[in-house]
PDB file of C-alpha atoms in Angstrom:
ATOM      1  CA  MET A   4     114.730 -42.124 100.060  1.00 45.00           C
ATOM      2  CA  LYS A   5     110.865 -42.747 100.436  1.00 44.00           C
ATOM      3  CA  PRO A   6     110.127 -39.380  98.784  1.00 47.00           C
ATOM      4  CA  ARG A   7     112.386 -40.492  95.762  1.00 45.00           C
ATOM      5  CA  MET A   8     110.647 -43.850  95.514  1.00 44.00           C
ATOM      6  CA  GLY A   9     107.084 -42.225  95.831  1.00 46.00           C
ATOM      7  CA  ILE A  10     108.186 -39.983  92.876  1.00 39.00           C
ATOM      8  CA  LEU A  11     109.526 -42.935  90.837  1.00 38.00           C
ATOM      9  CA  ILE A  12     106.358 -44.913  91.502  1.00 39.00           C
ATOM     10  CA  PHE A  13     104.395 -41.895  90.489  1.00 38.00           C
ATOM     11  CA  LEU A  14     106.235 -41.544  87.077  1.00 36.00           C
ATOM     12  CA  LEU A  15     105.975 -45.168  86.367  1.00 37.00           C
ATOM     13  CA  SER A  16     102.206 -45.071  86.755  1.00 42.00           C
ATOM     14  CA  VAL A  17     102.057 -42.145  84.411  1.00 35.00           C
ATOM     15  CA  VAL A  18     104.091 -43.957  81.824  1.00 35.00           C
ATOM     16  CA  CYS A  19     101.830 -47.043  82.148  1.00 37.00           C
ATOM     17  CA  CYS A  20      98.815 -45.016  81.801  1.00 37.00           C
ATOM     18  CA  LEU A  21      99.971 -43.283  78.622  1.00 33.00           C
ATOM     19  CA  SER A  22     101.241 -46.607  77.313  1.00 35.00           C
ATOM     20  CA  GLY A  23      97.666 -47.888  77.853  1.00 38.00           C
ATOM     21  CA  CYS A  24      95.904 -45.101  76.109  1.00 37.00           C
ATOM     22  CA  SER A  25      98.303 -45.342  73.205  1.00 34.00           C
ATOM     23  CA  GLY A  26      97.068 -48.895  72.721  1.00 35.00           C
ATOM     24  CA  ARG A  27      93.449 -47.807  72.140  1.00 34.00           C
ATOM     25  CA  ALA A  28      92.179 -46.315  69.032  1.00 33.00           C
ATOM     26  CA  PRO A  29      91.463 -42.469  69.545  1.00 33.00           C
ATOM     27  CA  GLU A  30      87.920 -41.472  69.257  1.00 38.00           C
ATOM     28  CA  LYS A  31      87.228 -40.293  65.862  1.00 36.00           C
ATOM     29  CA  ASN A  32      86.173 -36.712  65.330  1.00 37.00           C
ATOM     30  CA  THR A  33      83.099 -37.065  63.228  1.00 41.00           C
ATOM     31  CA  ASP A  34      82.774 -33.280  62.219  1.00 43.00           C
ATOM     32  CA  SER A  35      85.083 -31.573  59.673  1.00 48.00           C
ATOM     33  CA  GLY A  36      83.890 -28.331  61.277  1.00 66.00           C
ATOM     34  CA  GLU A  37      82.453 -26.853  57.967  1.00 86.00           C
ATOM     35  CA  LEU A  38      79.211 -25.159  58.769  1.00 91.00           C
ATOM     36  CA  TYR A  39      76.345 -25.043  56.144  1.00 92.00           C
ATOM     37  CA  GLN A  40      72.862 -23.782  56.030  1.00 91.00           C
ATOM     38  CA  ILE A  41      70.164 -26.191  54.990  1.00 92.00           C
ATOM     39  CA  TYR A  42      67.201 -24.290  53.511  1.00 91.00           C
ATOM     40  CA  TYR A  43      63.906 -25.858  54.620  1.00 90.00           C
ATOM     41  CA  LEU A  44      60.413 -24.375  54.358  1.00 88.00           C
ATOM     42  CA  ASN A  45      58.346 -23.191  57.302  1.00 84.00           C
ATOM     43  CA  SER A  46      55.376 -25.266  58.350  1.00 81.00           C
ATOM     44  CA  ALA A  47      52.974 -23.278  56.191  1.00 78.00           C
ATOM     45  CA  MET A  48      55.306 -23.618  53.023  1.00 79.00           C
ATOM     46  CA  THR A  49      55.369 -19.937  52.617  1.00 77.00           C
ATOM     47  CA  LYS A  50      59.013 -19.063  53.238  1.00 80.00           C
ATOM     48  CA  MET A  51      62.545 -20.656  53.479  1.00 83.00           C
ATOM     49  CA  GLU A  52      63.995 -21.064  56.803  1.00 85.00           C
ATOM     50  CA  PRO A  53      67.725 -22.059  56.952  1.00 88.00           C
ATOM     51  CA  GLN A  54      69.133 -24.270  59.655  1.00 90.00           C
ATOM     52  CA  PRO A  55      72.699 -24.666  60.498  1.00 92.00           C
ATOM     53  CA  TYR A  56      74.253 -28.037  59.702  1.00 91.00           C
ATOM     54  CA  THR A  57      77.887 -29.341  60.346  1.00 91.00           C
ATOM     55  CA  MET A  58      79.214 -31.341  57.483  1.00 90.00           C
ATOM     56  CA  PRO A  59      80.518 -34.875  58.593  1.00 88.00           C
ATOM     57  CA  GLU A  60      84.133 -35.641  57.788  1.00 84.00           C
ATOM     58  CA  LYS A  61      84.372 -37.940  54.848  1.00 82.00           C
ATOM     59  CA  PRO A  62      85.405 -41.547  56.039  1.00 82.00           C
ATOM     60  CA  VAL A  63      88.843 -42.561  55.043  1.00 81.00           C
ATOM     61  CA  ASP A  64      87.825 -45.510  53.321  1.00 78.00           C
ATOM     62  CA  GLU A  65      85.208 -43.575  51.169  1.00 74.00           C
ATOM     63  CA  SER A  66      86.508 -43.483  47.488  1.00 78.00           C
ATOM     64  CA  GLU A  67      84.285 -40.673  46.147  1.00 80.00           C
ATOM     65  CA  GLU A  68      85.575 -37.262  45.844  1.00 88.00           C
ATOM     66  CA  GLU A  69      85.222 -34.685  48.726  1.00 88.00           C
ATOM     67  CA  THR A  70      82.771 -32.516  46.496  1.00 91.00           C
ATOM     68  CA  ASP A  71      80.530 -35.576  45.716  1.00 91.00           C
ATOM     69  CA  TRP A  72      80.516 -36.383  49.507  1.00 89.00           C
ATOM     70  CA  LYS A  73      79.243 -32.902  50.256  1.00 93.00           C
ATOM     71  CA  ILE A  74      76.624 -32.777  47.412  1.00 94.00           C
ATOM     72  CA  LYS A  75      75.180 -36.119  48.560  1.00 92.00           C
ATOM     73  CA  ASN A  76      75.032 -35.053  52.156  1.00 91.00           C
ATOM     74  CA  LEU A  77      73.364 -31.701  51.409  1.00 94.00           C
ATOM     75  CA  MET A  78      70.728 -33.515  49.145  1.00 93.00           C
ATOM     76  CA  GLU A  79      70.083 -35.898  51.953  1.00 92.00           C
ATOM     77  CA  GLN A  80      69.518 -33.253  54.425  1.00 91.00           C
ATOM     78  CA  LEU A  81      67.363 -31.146  52.050  1.00 91.00           C
ATOM     79  CA  ARG A  82      64.996 -34.208  51.575  1.00 88.00           C
ATOM     80  CA  ASN A  83      64.814 -35.254  55.254  1.00 86.00           C
ATOM     81  CA  VAL A  84      63.887 -32.819  58.038  1.00 88.00           C
ATOM     82  CA  PRO A  85      65.189 -33.646  61.477  1.00 85.00           C
ATOM     83  CA  LYS A  86      62.188 -34.644  63.687  1.00 83.00           C
ATOM     84  CA  ASP A  87      62.808 -31.887  66.184  1.00 81.00           C
ATOM     85  CA  LEU A  88      62.151 -29.179  63.703  1.00 84.00           C
ATOM     86  CA  ASP A  89      58.859 -27.774  62.870  1.00 86.00           C
ATOM     87  CA  ARG A  90      59.672 -27.460  59.179  1.00 88.00           C
ATOM     88  CA  GLN A  91      59.014 -28.953  55.708  1.00 88.00           C
ATOM     89  CA  ALA A  92      61.365 -30.467  53.310  1.00 90.00           C
ATOM     90  CA  ALA A  93      62.235 -28.196  50.251  1.00 87.00           C
ATOM     91  CA  VAL A  94      61.856 -31.183  48.043  1.00 89.00           C
ATOM     92  CA  PRO A  95      58.627 -33.061  48.413  1.00 88.00           C
ATOM     93  CA  ASP A  96      58.684 -36.636  49.175  1.00 87.00           C
ATOM     94  CA  LYS A  97      56.757 -37.679  45.870  1.00 91.00           C
ATOM     95  CA  VAL A  98      59.645 -36.004  43.875  1.00 92.00           C
ATOM     96  CA  GLY A  99      62.255 -38.621  42.942  1.00 92.00           C
ATOM     97  CA  PHE A 100      65.837 -37.242  42.688  1.00 93.00           C
ATOM     98  CA  GLU A 101      67.544 -39.630  39.979  1.00 92.00           C
ATOM     99  CA  ARG A 102      71.201 -38.196  39.710  1.00 92.00           C
ATOM    100  CA  TYR A 103      73.470 -35.115  39.451  1.00 94.00           C
ATOM    101  CA  LYS A 104      76.606 -34.101  37.362  1.00 92.00           C
ATOM    102  CA  LEU A 105      78.997 -31.428  38.022  1.00 93.00           C
ATOM    103  CA  GLU A 106      80.418 -29.776  34.906  1.00 89.00           C
ATOM    104  CA  ASP A 107      82.763 -26.747  35.617  1.00 83.00           C
ATOM    105  CA  THR A 108      80.997 -24.737  38.193  1.00 88.00           C
ATOM    106  CA  VAL A 109      77.539 -25.889  37.205  1.00 90.00           C
ATOM    107  CA  LEU A 110      75.633 -28.554  39.082  1.00 93.00           C
ATOM    108  CA  TYR A 111      72.975 -30.279  37.277  1.00 95.00           C
ATOM    109  CA  LEU A 112      70.151 -31.929  39.209  1.00 95.00           C
ATOM    110  CA  TYR A 113      67.899 -34.427  37.655  1.00 96.00           C
ATOM    111  CA  PHE A 114      64.481 -35.202  38.936  1.00 95.00           C
ATOM    112  CA  ASP A 115      61.690 -37.172  37.873  1.00 93.00           C
ATOM    113  CA  ASN A 116      58.539 -35.969  36.136  1.00 92.00           C
ATOM    114  CA  ASN A 117      56.806 -35.254  39.576  1.00 92.00           C
ATOM    115  CA  TYR A 118      58.862 -32.060  40.069  1.00 92.00           C
ATOM    116  CA  ALA A 119      57.057 -30.391  37.245  1.00 88.00           C
ATOM    117  CA  MET A 120      53.841 -31.233  39.010  1.00 88.00           C
ATOM    118  CA  MET A 121      54.381 -28.892  42.026  1.00 86.00           C
ATOM    119  CA  ASN A 122      52.354 -25.717  42.019  1.00 82.00           C
ATOM    120  CA  SER A 123      54.362 -22.621  40.858  1.00 77.00           C
ATOM    121  CA  THR A 124      54.811 -21.123  44.617  1.00 77.00           C
ATOM    122  CA  ARG A 125      56.250 -24.486  45.910  1.00 83.00           C
ATOM    123  CA  GLU A 126      58.456 -24.996  43.006  1.00 87.00           C
ATOM    124  CA  ILE A 127      60.044 -21.500  43.286  1.00 85.00           C
ATOM    125  CA  LEU A 128      60.596 -22.041  47.073  1.00 87.00           C
ATOM    126  CA  CYS A 129      62.146 -25.642  46.163  1.00 90.00           C
ATOM    127  CA  ARG A 130      64.253 -24.086  43.405  1.00 89.00           C
ATOM    128  CA  ALA A 131      65.528 -21.322  45.732  1.00 89.00           C
ATOM    129  CA  ALA A 132      66.215 -23.865  48.556  1.00 91.00           C
ATOM    130  CA  LEU A 133      68.310 -26.236  46.272  1.00 94.00           C
ATOM    131  CA  VAL A 134      70.358 -23.310  44.780  1.00 92.00           C
ATOM    132  CA  ARG A 135      71.021 -21.507  48.229  1.00 91.00           C
ATOM    133  CA  THR A 136      72.077 -24.844  49.889  1.00 93.00           C
ATOM    134  CA  LEU A 137      74.124 -26.173  47.162  1.00 95.00           C
ATOM    135  CA  THR A 138      76.048 -23.275  45.961  1.00 93.00           C
ATOM    136  CA  GLN A 139      77.729 -23.103  49.429  1.00 93.00           C
ATOM    137  CA  VAL A 140      80.079 -26.148  48.239  1.00 93.00           C
ATOM    138  CA  LYS A 141      83.329 -24.819  46.833  1.00 91.00           C
ATOM    139  CA  GLY A 142      83.402 -25.228  43.221  1.00 90.00           C
ATOM    140  CA  ILE A 143      79.717 -24.840  42.482  1.00 92.00           C
ATOM    141  CA  ALA A 144      78.477 -21.457  41.394  1.00 89.00           C
ATOM    142  CA  TYR A 145      75.396 -22.304  39.494  1.00 90.00           C
ATOM    143  CA  VAL A 146      72.599 -24.952  39.753  1.00 92.00           C
ATOM    144  CA  ALA A 147      70.624 -26.199  36.801  1.00 91.00           C
ATOM    145  CA  ILE A 148      67.441 -28.316  37.192  1.00 93.00           C
ATOM    146  CA  TYR A 149      66.126 -30.890  34.899  1.00 94.00           C
ATOM    147  CA  THR A 150      62.844 -32.840  35.048  1.00 92.00           C
ATOM    148  CA  ALA A 151      62.254 -36.076  33.232  1.00 89.00           C
ATOM    149  CA  GLU A 152      65.558 -35.515  31.412  1.00 89.00           C
ATOM    150  CA  GLN A 153      64.314 -32.098  30.137  1.00 89.00           C
ATOM    151  CA  PRO A 154      65.610 -28.632  31.413  1.00 89.00           C
ATOM    152  CA  LEU A 155      63.255 -26.936  33.817  1.00 87.00           C
ATOM    153  CA  MET A 156      61.075 -24.577  31.743  1.00 83.00           C
ATOM    154  CA  ASP A 157      59.490 -21.219  32.640  1.00 74.00           C
ATOM    155  CA  SER A 158      55.930 -20.306  32.038  1.00 67.00           C
ATOM    156  CA  THR A 159      56.608 -19.089  28.598  1.00 65.00           C
ATOM    157  CA  GLY A 160      58.230 -22.325  27.568  1.00 70.00           C
ATOM    158  CA  ASN A 161      61.894 -21.389  27.742  1.00 71.00           C
ATOM    159  CA  PRO A 162      64.661 -23.056  29.769  1.00 79.00           C
ATOM    160  CA  VAL A 163      65.060 -21.431  33.253  1.00 81.00           C
ATOM    161  CA  GLY A 164      68.891 -22.282  32.794  1.00 82.00           C
ATOM    162  CA  PRO A 165      71.693 -22.242  35.395  1.00 86.00           C
ATOM    163  CA  MET A 166      70.944 -20.375  38.577  1.00 85.00           C
ATOM    164  CA  GLN A 167      73.165 -18.801  41.262  1.00 83.00           C
ATOM    165  CA  SER A 168      72.770 -17.880  44.900  1.00 81.00           C
ATOM    166  CA  THR A 169      72.279 -13.992  44.357  1.00 74.00           C
ATOM    167  CA  ASP A 170      69.221 -14.864  42.260  1.00 74.00           C
ATOM    168  CA  PHE A 171      67.315 -15.569  45.424  1.00 71.00           C
ATOM    169  CA  ILE A 172      67.234 -13.827  48.865  1.00 57.00           C
ATOM    170  CA  ASP A 173      67.604 -15.809  51.994  1.00 51.00           C
ATOM    171  CA  ASN A 174      64.517 -15.074  54.099  1.00 48.00           C
ATOM    172  CA  ILE A 175      61.493 -14.934  51.842  1.00 49.00           C
ATOM    173  CA  SER A 176      58.449 -13.759  53.669  1.00 47.00           C
ATOM    174  CA  ASN A 177      56.203 -14.847  50.743  1.00 47.00           C
ATOM    175  CA  VAL A 178      56.583 -15.723  47.185  1.00 48.00           C
ATOM    176  CA  ASN A 179      55.983 -11.969  46.308  1.00 48.00           C
ATOM    177  CA  SER A 180      59.418 -11.457  47.419  1.00 55.00           C
ATOM    178  CA  PHE A 181      60.566 -12.918  44.004  1.00 63.00           C
ATOM    179  CA  GLU A 182      60.405 -11.081  40.855  1.00 68.00           C
ATOM    180  CA  LYS A 183      59.986 -12.795  37.484  1.00 74.00           C
ATOM    181  CA  THR A 184      61.660 -11.160  34.600  1.00 83.00           C
ATOM    182  CA  GLU A 185      61.994 -12.153  30.967  1.00 86.00           C
ATOM    183  CA  LEU A 186      65.178 -11.423  29.529  1.00 90.00           C
ATOM    184  CA  SER A 187      66.620 -11.291  25.894  1.00 92.00           C
ATOM    185  CA  LEU A 188      70.118 -12.502  26.060  1.00 94.00           C
ATOM    186  CA  TYR A 189      72.342 -12.770  23.044  1.00 96.00           C
ATOM    187  CA  PHE A 190      74.874 -15.800  22.766  1.00 96.00           C
ATOM    188  CA  ALA A 191      76.994 -16.738  19.786  1.00 95.00           C
ATOM    189  CA  ASP A 192      75.793 -19.004  17.166  1.00 94.00           C
ATOM    190  CA  GLU A 193      77.811 -22.205  16.156  1.00 93.00           C
ATOM    191  CA  SER A 194      80.183 -20.140  13.987  1.00 92.00           C
ATOM    192  CA  GLY A 195      80.982 -17.751  16.754  1.00 93.00           C
ATOM    193  CA  GLU A 196      80.285 -14.805  14.312  1.00 94.00           C
ATOM    194  CA  LYS A 197      76.879 -13.883  14.897  1.00 94.00           C
ATOM    195  CA  LEU A 198      74.563 -13.394  18.005  1.00 95.00           C
ATOM    196  CA  VAL A 199      71.410 -15.310  18.640  1.00 95.00           C
ATOM    197  CA  LYS A 200      68.608 -14.326  20.986  1.00 93.00           C
ATOM    198  CA  GLU A 201      67.563 -16.633  23.865  1.00 92.00           C
ATOM    199  CA  SER A 202      64.605 -15.551  25.802  1.00 90.00           C
ATOM    200  CA  ARG A 203      64.856 -16.578  29.414  1.00 87.00           C
ATOM    201  CA  GLU A 204      62.529 -16.025  32.512  1.00 82.00           C
ATOM    202  CA  VAL A 205      64.447 -15.495  35.532  1.00 81.00           C
ATOM    203  CA  VAL A 206      63.172 -15.507  39.084  1.00 75.00           C
ATOM    204  CA  HIS A 207      65.612 -13.171  41.032  1.00 72.00           C
ATOM    205  CA  ASN A 208      66.223 -11.088  44.134  1.00 65.00           C
ATOM    206  CA  ILE A 209      63.972  -7.920  43.804  1.00 68.00           C
ATOM    207  CA  ASN A 210      66.951  -5.925  44.978  1.00 66.00           C
ATOM    208  CA  THR A 211      69.075  -7.056  42.005  1.00 76.00           C
ATOM    209  CA  SER A 212      69.272  -4.513  39.196  1.00 82.00           C
ATOM    210  CA  LEU A 213      68.085  -5.493  35.734  1.00 87.00           C
ATOM    211  CA  GLU A 214      71.541  -4.699  34.356  1.00 90.00           C
ATOM    212  CA  LYS A 215      73.381  -6.649  36.895  1.00 89.00           C
ATOM    213  CA  LEU A 216      70.836  -9.543  36.232  1.00 89.00           C
ATOM    214  CA  VAL A 217      71.607  -9.491  32.469  1.00 92.00           C
ATOM    215  CA  ILE A 218      75.399  -9.689  32.973  1.00 93.00           C
ATOM    216  CA  GLU A 219      75.164 -12.584  35.555  1.00 90.00           C
ATOM    217  CA  GLN A 220      72.865 -14.506  33.169  1.00 91.00           C
ATOM    218  CA  LEU A 221      75.327 -13.977  30.182  1.00 94.00           C
ATOM    219  CA  ILE A 222      78.096 -15.362  32.455  1.00 92.00           C
ATOM    220  CA  ALA A 223      76.055 -18.358  33.358  1.00 89.00           C
ATOM    221  CA  GLY A 224      75.809 -19.210  29.596  1.00 91.00           C
ATOM    222  CA  PRO A 225      73.091 -20.277  27.065  1.00 90.00           C
ATOM    223  CA  GLY A 226      70.480 -22.797  27.952  1.00 84.00           C
ATOM    224  CA  ARG A 227      69.348 -23.684  24.361  1.00 83.00           C
ATOM    225  CA  PRO A 228      71.141 -26.397  22.321  1.00 85.00           C
ATOM    226  CA  GLY A 229      73.179 -24.837  19.534  1.00 89.00           C
ATOM    227  CA  LEU A 230      74.261 -21.662  21.097  1.00 93.00           C
ATOM    228  CA  ASN A 231      77.711 -20.897  22.571  1.00 94.00           C
ATOM    229  CA  PRO A 232      78.677 -18.709  25.493  1.00 94.00           C
ATOM    230  CA  THR A 233      80.119 -15.331  25.095  1.00 95.00           C
ATOM    231  CA  LEU A 234      81.649 -14.880  28.557  1.00 94.00           C
ATOM    232  CA  PRO A 235      83.738 -17.273  30.490  1.00 91.00           C
ATOM    233  CA  LYS A 236      82.109 -18.656  33.631  1.00 88.00           C
ATOM    234  CA  GLU A 237      85.041 -17.442  35.517  1.00 89.00           C
ATOM    235  CA  THR A 238      84.280 -13.806  34.607  1.00 92.00           C
ATOM    236  CA  LYS A 239      83.912 -11.761  37.756  1.00 91.00           C
ATOM    237  CA  LEU A 240      81.654  -8.530  37.790  1.00 91.00           C
ATOM    238  CA  ILE A 241      82.762  -5.909  40.202  1.00 90.00           C
ATOM    239  CA  ASN A 242      79.868  -3.590  39.907  1.00 88.00           C
ATOM    240  CA  VAL A 243      77.383  -2.138  37.529  1.00 89.00           C
ATOM    241  CA  SER A 244      75.811   1.405  37.515  1.00 87.00           C
ATOM    242  CA  VAL A 245      73.537   3.411  35.247  1.00 86.00           C
ATOM    243  CA  ASN A 246      73.608   7.139  34.631  1.00 85.00           C
ATOM    244  CA  GLU A 247      71.586   8.782  32.106  1.00 84.00           C
ATOM    245  CA  ASN A 248      70.801   5.710  29.972  1.00 87.00           C
ATOM    246  CA  VAL A 249      74.624   4.712  30.113  1.00 91.00           C
ATOM    247  CA  CYS A 250      75.500   1.550  31.763  1.00 92.00           C
ATOM    248  CA  TYR A 251      78.825   1.372  33.392  1.00 93.00           C
ATOM    249  CA  ILE A 252      80.303  -2.108  33.801  1.00 95.00           C
ATOM    250  CA  ASN A 253      83.392  -2.845  35.688  1.00 94.00           C
ATOM    251  CA  PHE A 254      84.882  -6.309  35.431  1.00 94.00           C
ATOM    252  CA  ASP A 255      88.023  -7.622  37.174  1.00 91.00           C
ATOM    253  CA  SER A 256      91.011  -8.841  34.845  1.00 90.00           C
ATOM    254  CA  SER A 257      89.225 -12.199  34.265  1.00 90.00           C
ATOM    255  CA  PHE A 258      87.041 -10.320  31.523  1.00 93.00           C
ATOM    256  CA  LEU A 259      90.421 -10.230  29.458  1.00 91.00           C
ATOM    257  CA  ASN A 260      90.912 -14.012  29.654  1.00 87.00           C
ATOM    258  CA  ASN A 261      88.403 -14.680  26.974  1.00 86.00           C
ATOM    259  CA  THR A 262      89.652 -17.447  24.964  1.00 85.00           C
ATOM    260  CA  LEU A 263      86.211 -18.759  23.825  1.00 89.00           C
ATOM    261  CA  GLU A 264      86.035 -19.597  19.904  1.00 90.00           C
ATOM    262  CA  VAL A 265      83.890 -16.377  18.986  1.00 93.00           C
ATOM    263  CA  LYS A 266      84.899 -13.429  16.985  1.00 93.00           C
ATOM    264  CA  GLU A 267      86.550 -10.608  19.067  1.00 93.00           C
ATOM    265  CA  TYR A 268      83.509  -8.262  18.824  1.00 95.00           C
ATOM    266  CA  ILE A 269      80.935 -10.854  19.855  1.00 95.00           C
ATOM    267  CA  PRO A 270      81.457 -10.850  23.779  1.00 95.00           C
ATOM    268  CA  ILE A 271      81.067  -6.977  23.571  1.00 96.00           C
ATOM    269  CA  TYR A 272      77.924  -6.913  21.601  1.00 96.00           C
ATOM    270  CA  SER A 273      76.615  -9.850  23.631  1.00 96.00           C
ATOM    271  CA  ILE A 274      76.595  -7.523  26.628  1.00 96.00           C
ATOM    272  CA  VAL A 275      75.470  -4.342  24.742  1.00 96.00           C
ATOM    273  CA  ASN A 276      72.489  -5.799  22.662  1.00 95.00           C
ATOM    274  CA  SER A 277      71.336  -7.893  25.760  1.00 95.00           C
ATOM    275  CA  LEU A 278      71.214  -4.848  27.866  1.00 94.00           C
ATOM    276  CA  ALA A 279      69.574  -2.605  25.212  1.00 91.00           C
ATOM    277  CA  ALA A 280      66.944  -5.454  24.595  1.00 88.00           C
ATOM    278  CA  VAL A 281      65.478  -5.161  28.179  1.00 80.00           C
ATOM    279  CA  SER A 282      66.030  -1.847  29.347  1.00 78.00           C
ATOM    280  CA  SER A 283      66.360   1.857  28.456  1.00 82.00           C
ATOM    281  CA  ILE A 284      70.178   1.597  28.117  1.00 87.00           C
ATOM    282  CA  ASN A 285      71.515   3.064  24.704  1.00 87.00           C
ATOM    283  CA  LYS A 286      75.471   2.955  25.583  1.00 93.00           C
ATOM    284  CA  VAL A 287      77.525   0.734  27.548  1.00 95.00           C
ATOM    285  CA  GLN A 288      81.031   1.612  29.027  1.00 95.00           C
ATOM    286  CA  ILE A 289      83.172  -1.423  29.882  1.00 96.00           C
ATOM    287  CA  THR A 290      86.051  -1.109  32.378  1.00 94.00           C
ATOM    288  CA  VAL A 291      88.595  -3.589  33.723  1.00 94.00           C
ATOM    289  CA  ASN A 292      89.607  -2.916  37.388  1.00 91.00           C
ATOM    290  CA  GLY A 293      88.120   0.653  36.859  1.00 90.00           C
ATOM    291  CA  SER A 294      90.255   1.309  33.830  1.00 92.00           C
ATOM    292  CA  GLN A 295      89.040   2.202  30.371  1.00 92.00           C
ATOM    293  CA  ASP A 296      92.541   2.277  28.891  1.00 92.00           C
ATOM    294  CA  VAL A 297      92.458  -1.470  27.940  1.00 92.00           C
ATOM    295  CA  MET A 298      92.601  -3.337  24.589  1.00 94.00           C
ATOM    296  CA  PHE A 299      90.201  -6.378  24.576  1.00 94.00           C
ATOM    297  CA  ARG A 300      91.787  -9.216  22.630  1.00 91.00           C
ATOM    298  CA  ASP A 301      94.422  -6.848  21.372  1.00 90.00           C
ATOM    299  CA  SER A 302      92.068  -5.254  18.910  1.00 90.00           C
ATOM    300  CA  ILE A 303      89.144  -3.520  20.675  1.00 94.00           C
ATOM    301  CA  SER A 304      89.697  -0.490  22.839  1.00 95.00           C
ATOM    302  CA  LEU A 305      87.486  -0.106  25.851  1.00 95.00           C
ATOM    303  CA  ASN A 306      88.173   3.503  25.963  1.00 94.00           C
ATOM    304  CA  GLN A 307      84.817   4.203  24.229  1.00 95.00           C
ATOM    305  CA  GLN A 308      81.151   3.843  24.770  1.00 95.00           C
ATOM    306  CA  PHE A 309      79.431   1.069  22.881  1.00 96.00           C
ATOM    307  CA  GLU A 310      76.066   1.430  21.235  1.00 94.00           C
ATOM    308  CA  ARG A 311      73.468  -1.239  20.378  1.00 93.00           C
ATOM    309  CA  ASN A 312      74.315  -2.691  16.983  1.00 92.00           C
ATOM    310  CA  LEU A 313      71.852  -5.121  15.309  1.00 90.00           C
ATOM    311  CA  ASP A 314      74.322  -5.982  12.518  1.00 91.00           C
ATOM    312  CA  TYR A 315      75.597  -8.372  14.805  1.00 90.00           C
ATOM    313  CA  ASN A 316      72.348 -10.056  15.368  1.00 90.00           C
ATOM    314  CA  LYS A 317      71.602 -13.102  13.435  1.00 83.00           C
ATOM    315  CA  GLU A 318      67.861 -12.528  13.521  1.00 78.00           C
ATOM    316  CA  ASN A 319      68.383  -9.166  11.975  1.00 68.00           C
ATOM    317  CA  GLU A 320      70.432 -10.612   9.016  1.00 62.00           C
ATOM    318  CA  GLU A 321      67.669 -13.238   8.322  1.00 57.00           C
ATOM    319  CA  SER A 322      64.942 -10.508   8.498  1.00 52.00           C
ATOM    320  CA  THR A 323      66.966  -8.494   5.880  1.00 50.00           C
ATOM    321  CA  GLU A 324      67.366 -11.414   3.446  1.00 51.00           C
ATOM    322  CA  GLU A 325      63.637 -11.933   3.782  1.00 51.00           C
ATOM    323  CA  THR A 326      62.807  -8.447   3.040  1.00 49.00           C
ATOM    324  CA  GLY A 327      65.077  -8.546   0.149  1.00 55.00           C
ATOM    325  CA  GLY A 328      63.439 -11.544  -1.167  1.00 49.00           C
ATOM    326  CA  THR A 329      60.168  -9.904  -0.802  1.00 44.00           C
ATOM    327  CA  GLU A 330      61.030  -6.787  -2.717  1.00 41.00           C
ATOM    328  CA  GLN A 331      62.502  -8.765  -5.660  1.00 38.00           C
TER     329      GLN A 331
END
């Protein structure tokens, strides 16, 4: 009898303990488990150094969207280095961060005029840290920087435009690991019937081929007002290769989902004319998932090699009109 009574008392004590525990609020798990890399600068400010960061879980009573919560957290981390780290913040204290907006997959960051006052080396490293950190958030593929309400300009006075993670390398031993390249990119005019050139200086990974860089920048879209994109932002580039001045471009099936309000030939010659303007490419072969037997917009066969055609360039049309007027 006593053994049974002992067992009963033990069970009752367990139940009481469980009841007592259930009456207390459980300890909240403050981490969502999502690990990010915050890109700081080393103490000499000559290279980026990533630091792991676990994103806190958004409070239940917080009304803002999950993406907004993550953007604000990452920006706060970028501007404030933990005291136990011998590193520098990517964004200097004197640079004021005013606001941001997310449209499609492009995150627009607005800083005050002090951003433009940074020396070129620091600005490039700051730019790289912002892009590498923030494009880790799902739904953000590109980052565009504005200073004093104006788009960030390169040394030639042209907009830098949206940047993606692959434009920069993770660990930069020095600023010379970057390469600046000026591209001549062709986007659609307002009518969608002609191509207009946009000159763009791009800071990119030295291991990125010029041909791949051109395609990626076309997908990112125009930076000048009045120009329209020729390739949707969701276009996926599988690979690019060059052989005997022929550029072979392989997209996935998203390339065929081009519903932009441009003439059917504009996306093709946006690619071809942009490549021909900055490299020795004279022909382009486009495939979709490795196949040439594809019709683009039900009217253009990809089973051919496309050559540069200046007739689609608006600047050529204007030049011809000027020449004609002179001859008359």
